[in-house]
Structure formats: C-alpha cells, structure tokens
PDB file of C-alpha atoms in Angstrom:
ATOM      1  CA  UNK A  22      64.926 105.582 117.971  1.00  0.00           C
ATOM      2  CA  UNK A  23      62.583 107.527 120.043  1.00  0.00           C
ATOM      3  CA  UNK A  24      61.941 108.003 123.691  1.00  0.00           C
ATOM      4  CA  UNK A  25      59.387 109.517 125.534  1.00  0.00           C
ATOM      5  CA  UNK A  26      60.044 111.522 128.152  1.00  0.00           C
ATOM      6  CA  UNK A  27      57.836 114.154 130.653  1.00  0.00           C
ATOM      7  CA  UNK A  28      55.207 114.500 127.336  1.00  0.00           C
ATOM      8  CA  UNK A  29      58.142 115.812 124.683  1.00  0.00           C
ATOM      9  CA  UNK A  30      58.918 113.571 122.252  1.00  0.00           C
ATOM     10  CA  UNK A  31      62.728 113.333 121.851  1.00  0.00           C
ATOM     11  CA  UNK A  32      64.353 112.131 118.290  1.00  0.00           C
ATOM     12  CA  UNK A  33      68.294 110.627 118.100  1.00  0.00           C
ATOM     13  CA  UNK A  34      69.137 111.052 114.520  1.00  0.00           C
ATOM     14  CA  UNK A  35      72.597 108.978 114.050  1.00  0.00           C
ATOM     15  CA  UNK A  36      74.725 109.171 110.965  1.00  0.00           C
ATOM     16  CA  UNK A  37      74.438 106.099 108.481  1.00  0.00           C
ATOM     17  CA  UNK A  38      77.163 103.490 109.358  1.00  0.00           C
ATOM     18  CA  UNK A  39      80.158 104.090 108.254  1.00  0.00           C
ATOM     19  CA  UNK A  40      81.705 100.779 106.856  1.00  0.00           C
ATOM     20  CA  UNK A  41      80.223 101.478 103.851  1.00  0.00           C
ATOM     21  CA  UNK A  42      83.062 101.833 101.280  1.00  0.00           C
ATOM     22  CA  UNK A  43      83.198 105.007  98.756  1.00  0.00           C
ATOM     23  CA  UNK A  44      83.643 104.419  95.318  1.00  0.00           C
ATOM     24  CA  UNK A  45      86.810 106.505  95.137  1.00  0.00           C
ATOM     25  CA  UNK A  46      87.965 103.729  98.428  1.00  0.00           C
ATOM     26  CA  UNK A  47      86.886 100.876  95.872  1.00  0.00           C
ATOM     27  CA  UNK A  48      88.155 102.412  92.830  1.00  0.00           C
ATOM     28  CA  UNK A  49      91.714 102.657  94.708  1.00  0.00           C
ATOM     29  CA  UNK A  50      91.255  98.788  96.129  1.00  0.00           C
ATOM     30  CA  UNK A  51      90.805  97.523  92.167  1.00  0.00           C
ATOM     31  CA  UNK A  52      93.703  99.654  91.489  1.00  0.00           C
ATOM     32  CA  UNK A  53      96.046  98.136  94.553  1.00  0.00           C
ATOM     33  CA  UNK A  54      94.688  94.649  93.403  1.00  0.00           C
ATOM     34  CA  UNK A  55      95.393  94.792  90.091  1.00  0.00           C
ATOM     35  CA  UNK A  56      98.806  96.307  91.007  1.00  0.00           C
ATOM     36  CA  UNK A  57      99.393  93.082  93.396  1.00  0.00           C
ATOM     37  CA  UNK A  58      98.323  90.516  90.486  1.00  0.00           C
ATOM     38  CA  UNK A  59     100.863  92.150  88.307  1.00  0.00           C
ATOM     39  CA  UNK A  60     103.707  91.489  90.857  1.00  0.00           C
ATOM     40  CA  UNK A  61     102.439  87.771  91.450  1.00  0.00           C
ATOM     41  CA  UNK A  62     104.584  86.135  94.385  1.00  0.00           C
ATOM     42  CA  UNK A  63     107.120  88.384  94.357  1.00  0.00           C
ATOM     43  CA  UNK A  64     105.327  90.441  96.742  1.00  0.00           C
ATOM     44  CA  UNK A  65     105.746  88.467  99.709  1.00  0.00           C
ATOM     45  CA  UNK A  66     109.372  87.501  99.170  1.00  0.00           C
ATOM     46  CA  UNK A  67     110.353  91.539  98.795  1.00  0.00           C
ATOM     47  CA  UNK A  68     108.411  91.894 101.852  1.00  0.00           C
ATOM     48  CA  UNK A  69     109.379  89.603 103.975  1.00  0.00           C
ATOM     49  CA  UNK A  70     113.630  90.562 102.749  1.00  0.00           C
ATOM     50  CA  UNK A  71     112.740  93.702 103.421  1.00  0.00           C
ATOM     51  CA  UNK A  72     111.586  93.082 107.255  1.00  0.00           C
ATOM     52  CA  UNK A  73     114.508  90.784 107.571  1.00  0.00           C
ATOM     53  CA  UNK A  74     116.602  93.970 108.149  1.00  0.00           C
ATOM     54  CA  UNK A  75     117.028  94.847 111.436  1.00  0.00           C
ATOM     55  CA  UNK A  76     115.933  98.438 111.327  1.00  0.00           C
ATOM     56  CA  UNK A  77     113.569  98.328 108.821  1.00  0.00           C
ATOM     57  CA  UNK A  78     111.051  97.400 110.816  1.00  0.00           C
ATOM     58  CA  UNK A  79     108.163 100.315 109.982  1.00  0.00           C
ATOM     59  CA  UNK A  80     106.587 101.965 106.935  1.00  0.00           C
ATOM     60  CA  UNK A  81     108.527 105.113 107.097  1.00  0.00           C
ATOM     61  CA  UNK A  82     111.866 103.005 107.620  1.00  0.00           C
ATOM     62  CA  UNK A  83     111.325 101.371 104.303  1.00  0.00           C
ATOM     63  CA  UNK A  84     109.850 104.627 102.784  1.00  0.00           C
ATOM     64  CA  UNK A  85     113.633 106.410 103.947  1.00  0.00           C
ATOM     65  CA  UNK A  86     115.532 103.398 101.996  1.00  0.00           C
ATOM     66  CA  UNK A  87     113.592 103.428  98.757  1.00  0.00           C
ATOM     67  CA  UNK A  88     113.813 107.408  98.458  1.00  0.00           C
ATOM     68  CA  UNK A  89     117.653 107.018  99.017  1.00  0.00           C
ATOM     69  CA  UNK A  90     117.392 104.012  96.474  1.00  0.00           C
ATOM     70  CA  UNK A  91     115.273 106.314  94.123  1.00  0.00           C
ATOM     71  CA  UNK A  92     117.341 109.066  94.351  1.00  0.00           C
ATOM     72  CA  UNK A  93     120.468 107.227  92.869  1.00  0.00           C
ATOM     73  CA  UNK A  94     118.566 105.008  90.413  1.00  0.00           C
ATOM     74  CA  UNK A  95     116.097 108.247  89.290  1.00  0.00           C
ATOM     75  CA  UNK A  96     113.211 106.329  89.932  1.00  0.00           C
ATOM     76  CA  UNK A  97     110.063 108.014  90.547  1.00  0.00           C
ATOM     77  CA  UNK A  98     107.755 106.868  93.522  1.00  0.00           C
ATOM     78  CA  UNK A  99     104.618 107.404  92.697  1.00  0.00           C
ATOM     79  CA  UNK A 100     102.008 109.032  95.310  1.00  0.00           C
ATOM     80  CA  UNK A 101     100.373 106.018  96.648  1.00  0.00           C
ATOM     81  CA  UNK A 102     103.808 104.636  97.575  1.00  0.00           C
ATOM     82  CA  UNK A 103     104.402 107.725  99.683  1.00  0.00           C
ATOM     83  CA  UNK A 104     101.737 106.943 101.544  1.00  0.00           C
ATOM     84  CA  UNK A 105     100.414 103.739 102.409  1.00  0.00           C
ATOM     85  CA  UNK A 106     102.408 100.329 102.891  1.00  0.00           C
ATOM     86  CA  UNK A 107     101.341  98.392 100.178  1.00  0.00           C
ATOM     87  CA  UNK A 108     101.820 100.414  97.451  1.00  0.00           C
ATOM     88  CA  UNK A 109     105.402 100.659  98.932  1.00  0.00           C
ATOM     89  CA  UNK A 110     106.645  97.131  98.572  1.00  0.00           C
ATOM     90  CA  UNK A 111     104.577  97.520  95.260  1.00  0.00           C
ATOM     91  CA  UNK A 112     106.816  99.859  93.910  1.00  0.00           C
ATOM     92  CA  UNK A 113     109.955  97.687  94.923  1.00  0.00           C
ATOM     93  CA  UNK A 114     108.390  94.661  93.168  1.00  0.00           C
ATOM     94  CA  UNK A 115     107.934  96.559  90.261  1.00  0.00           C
ATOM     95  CA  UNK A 116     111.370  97.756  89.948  1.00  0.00           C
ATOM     96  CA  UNK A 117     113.214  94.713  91.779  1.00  0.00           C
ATOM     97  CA  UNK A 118     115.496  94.483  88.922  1.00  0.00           C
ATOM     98  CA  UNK A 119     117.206  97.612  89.004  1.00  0.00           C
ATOM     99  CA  UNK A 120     116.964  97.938  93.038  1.00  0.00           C
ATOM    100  CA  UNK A 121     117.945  95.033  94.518  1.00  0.00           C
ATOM    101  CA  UNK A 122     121.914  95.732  94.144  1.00  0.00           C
ATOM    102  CA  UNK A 123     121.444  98.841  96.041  1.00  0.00           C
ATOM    103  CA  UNK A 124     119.360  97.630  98.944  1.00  0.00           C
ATOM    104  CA  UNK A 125     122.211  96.294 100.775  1.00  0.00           C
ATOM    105  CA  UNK A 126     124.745  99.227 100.455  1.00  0.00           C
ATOM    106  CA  UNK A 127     122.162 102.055 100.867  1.00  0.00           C
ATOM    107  CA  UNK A 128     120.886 100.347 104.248  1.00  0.00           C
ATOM    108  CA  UNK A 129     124.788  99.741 105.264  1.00  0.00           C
ATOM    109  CA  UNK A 130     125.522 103.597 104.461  1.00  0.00           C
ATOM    110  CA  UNK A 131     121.952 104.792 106.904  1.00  0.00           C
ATOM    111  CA  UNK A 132     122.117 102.309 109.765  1.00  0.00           C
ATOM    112  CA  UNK A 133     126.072 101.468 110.163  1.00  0.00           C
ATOM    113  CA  UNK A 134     127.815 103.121 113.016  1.00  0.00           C
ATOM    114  CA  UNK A 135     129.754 105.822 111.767  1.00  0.00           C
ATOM    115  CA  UNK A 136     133.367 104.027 112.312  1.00  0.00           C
ATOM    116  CA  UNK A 137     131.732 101.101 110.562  1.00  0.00           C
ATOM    117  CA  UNK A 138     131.116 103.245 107.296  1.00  0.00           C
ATOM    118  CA  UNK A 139     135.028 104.632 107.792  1.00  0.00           C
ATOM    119  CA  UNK A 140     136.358 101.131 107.321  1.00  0.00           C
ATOM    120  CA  UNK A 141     136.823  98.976 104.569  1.00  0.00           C
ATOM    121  CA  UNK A 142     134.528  96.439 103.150  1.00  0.00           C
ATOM    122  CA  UNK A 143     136.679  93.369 104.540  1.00  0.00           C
ATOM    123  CA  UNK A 144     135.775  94.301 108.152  1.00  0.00           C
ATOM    124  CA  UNK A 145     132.061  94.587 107.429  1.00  0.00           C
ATOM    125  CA  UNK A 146     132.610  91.265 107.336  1.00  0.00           C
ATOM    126  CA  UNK A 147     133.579  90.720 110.581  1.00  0.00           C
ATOM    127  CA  UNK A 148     130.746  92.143 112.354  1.00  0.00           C
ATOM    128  CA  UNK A 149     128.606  90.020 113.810  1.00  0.00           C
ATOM    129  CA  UNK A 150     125.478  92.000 112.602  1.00  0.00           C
ATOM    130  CA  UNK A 151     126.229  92.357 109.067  1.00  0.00           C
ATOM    131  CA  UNK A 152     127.127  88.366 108.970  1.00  0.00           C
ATOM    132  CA  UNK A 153     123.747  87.627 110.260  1.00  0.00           C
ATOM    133  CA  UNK A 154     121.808  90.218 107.980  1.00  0.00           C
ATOM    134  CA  UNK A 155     123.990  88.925 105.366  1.00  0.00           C
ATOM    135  CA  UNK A 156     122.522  85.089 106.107  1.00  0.00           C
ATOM    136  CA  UNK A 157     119.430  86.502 106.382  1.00  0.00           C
ATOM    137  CA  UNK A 158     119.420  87.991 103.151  1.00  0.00           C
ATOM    138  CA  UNK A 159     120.839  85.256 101.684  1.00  0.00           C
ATOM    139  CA  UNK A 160     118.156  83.145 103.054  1.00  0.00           C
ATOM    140  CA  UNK A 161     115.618  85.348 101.431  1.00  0.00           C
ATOM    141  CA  UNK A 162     117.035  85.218  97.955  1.00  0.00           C
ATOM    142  CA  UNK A 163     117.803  81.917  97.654  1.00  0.00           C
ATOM    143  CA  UNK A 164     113.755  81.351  98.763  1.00  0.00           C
ATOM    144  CA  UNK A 165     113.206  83.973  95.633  1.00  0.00           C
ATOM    145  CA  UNK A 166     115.504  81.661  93.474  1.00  0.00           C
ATOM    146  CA  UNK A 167     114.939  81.987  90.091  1.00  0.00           C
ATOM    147  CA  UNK A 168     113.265  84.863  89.098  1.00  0.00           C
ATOM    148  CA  UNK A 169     111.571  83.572  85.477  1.00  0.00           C
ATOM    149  CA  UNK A 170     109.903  81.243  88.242  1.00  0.00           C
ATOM    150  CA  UNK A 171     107.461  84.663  89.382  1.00  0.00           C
ATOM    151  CA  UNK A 172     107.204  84.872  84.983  1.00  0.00           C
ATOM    152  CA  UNK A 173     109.055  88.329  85.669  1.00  0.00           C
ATOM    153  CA  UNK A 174     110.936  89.478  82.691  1.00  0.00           C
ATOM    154  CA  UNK A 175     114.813  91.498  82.706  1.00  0.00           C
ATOM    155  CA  UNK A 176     113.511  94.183  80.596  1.00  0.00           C
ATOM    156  CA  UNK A 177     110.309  94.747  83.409  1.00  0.00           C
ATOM    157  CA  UNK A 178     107.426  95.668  80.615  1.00  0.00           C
ATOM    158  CA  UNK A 179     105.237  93.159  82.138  1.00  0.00           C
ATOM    159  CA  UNK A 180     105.433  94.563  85.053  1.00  0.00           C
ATOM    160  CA  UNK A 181     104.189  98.183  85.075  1.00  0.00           C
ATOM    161  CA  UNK A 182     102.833 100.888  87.058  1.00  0.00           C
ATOM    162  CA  UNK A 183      99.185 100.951  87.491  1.00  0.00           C
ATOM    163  CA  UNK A 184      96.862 103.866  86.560  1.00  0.00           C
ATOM    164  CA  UNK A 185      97.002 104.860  89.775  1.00  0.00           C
ATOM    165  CA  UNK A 186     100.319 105.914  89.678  1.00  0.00           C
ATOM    166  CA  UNK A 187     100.286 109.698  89.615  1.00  0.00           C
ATOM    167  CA  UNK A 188     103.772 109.868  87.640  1.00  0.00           C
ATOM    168  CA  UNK A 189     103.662 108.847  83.590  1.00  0.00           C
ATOM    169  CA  UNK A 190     105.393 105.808  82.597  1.00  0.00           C
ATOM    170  CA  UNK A 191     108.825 106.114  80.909  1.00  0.00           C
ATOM    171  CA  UNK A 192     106.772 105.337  77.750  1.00  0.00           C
ATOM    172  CA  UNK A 193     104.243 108.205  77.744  1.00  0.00           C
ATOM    173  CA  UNK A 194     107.462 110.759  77.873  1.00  0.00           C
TER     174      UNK A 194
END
C-alpha cells in the first residue's frame, strides 16, 4: 500500500498473514488425528465423565488427577499431554483400562474435605455430593456400556501411543 504525502513517497510493508499453518503445526494436527481415530468414540465419553466431576472443570484440573493417577499406575504421560487438552483425554483413552478404577478414589482423596477423607467409606455415602457424582458417573458409564462396542481390546495393543509421543512404548524397552 502506498500513500503519497507532501512529495515523499511513504511504503507500509506488513508481515504475510499469519493463518497460514507451519508444517511442524500440520505435522502435529496428523499426529493428534490419527491419535483421535485410534481412540474411536471413546473420546467423547472419557471426556464428557471426566467434566461430570465437579472440580474438574479445567485443563490443569484434569492434568493434577492423571499425574496422581500416573504416579500410582507408573504410567508415563507423554509431552503433548502435558500440554494441550486433547492430547490429555487422549492419553486417558488410551489407557482407560488400567485408569478408570482409580479415577474415583484419587479425585475423592484431592477434592474431599479433610474430615471427609478421615471417615470411613460408608459415610461417603451419605454425602449428598458424592451420591450425585456417584449418579453422575454412573450415568456416564452405563452410556460407555460395553466396551468391545468402541472395538477396544483388554490387553490395549490396538490402542497405542502415537509417534508423537516423546516417551517409547513399553515395547521398544
């Protein structure tokens, strides 16, 4: 664009747009795609259980319970899961086999009021919050039914990490 202006001839130079996608961006996105193909439905279903909890609400929320979960279970999250959302619930489709069970007691043991973790299991059961998460999960799981339904196998080698993971697979060590 130029303008004139008092005889001098004035130049904008502007930087070229920026929507344009770098390969390394669409290298990633066939990457995340591929990963999301691999976990077929299950992907929204462990999504929307996991925003059924009450204070799991955020990104970093979720990212608090699966290095708690990952901790216990000595399962790596790879780098991608660290960082972006997607790649998050990823990583709990992928291993939904082995994490599920510990969803439910490793959310109780962050978020319950500390006289709530003191008691026993039978009065968990008598808070009014728990009984409604607990319906809610319930809800969630019963919509996930079957699991051979999602053609997701117990022994998880169709479902693996994708190159992008930063971490080798239990196979390569």
């Amino acid at each position: 664009m130029e303008q004139v202006k008092k005889g001098k001839l004035i130049i904008i130079k502007r930087d070229p747009p920026k929507n344009r996608t770098s390969d390394d961006y669409s290298e990633f996105r066939k990457k995340m795609d591929d990963r999301r193909r691999k976990v077929g439905k299950l992907y929204s279903y462990v999504e929307n259980f996991l925003n059924s909890f009450p204070k799991l609400k955020r990104r970093t929320d979720i990212m608090h319970l699966a290095i708690k979960i990952s901790e216990r279970l000595h399962i790596p999250i790879d780098r991608n899961a660290k960082r972006l959302n997607e790649p998050l619930i990823c990583w709990f489709c992928e291993n939904w086999f082995q994490v599920y069970k510990y969803i439910l007691p490793v959310y109780i043991e962050m978020y319950a009021q500390p006289e709530t973790q003191n008691s026993n299991v039978q009065n968990l059961g008598k808070d009014q919050d728990f009984q409604r998460l607990d319906q809610e999960i319930q809800k969630i799981m019963q919509e996930i039914g079957d699991m051979d339904q999602f053609n997701l196998d117990e022994n998880i080698d169709k479902i693996t990490r994708s190159v992008s993971s930063d971490i080798p697979s239990q196979n390569d060590q």
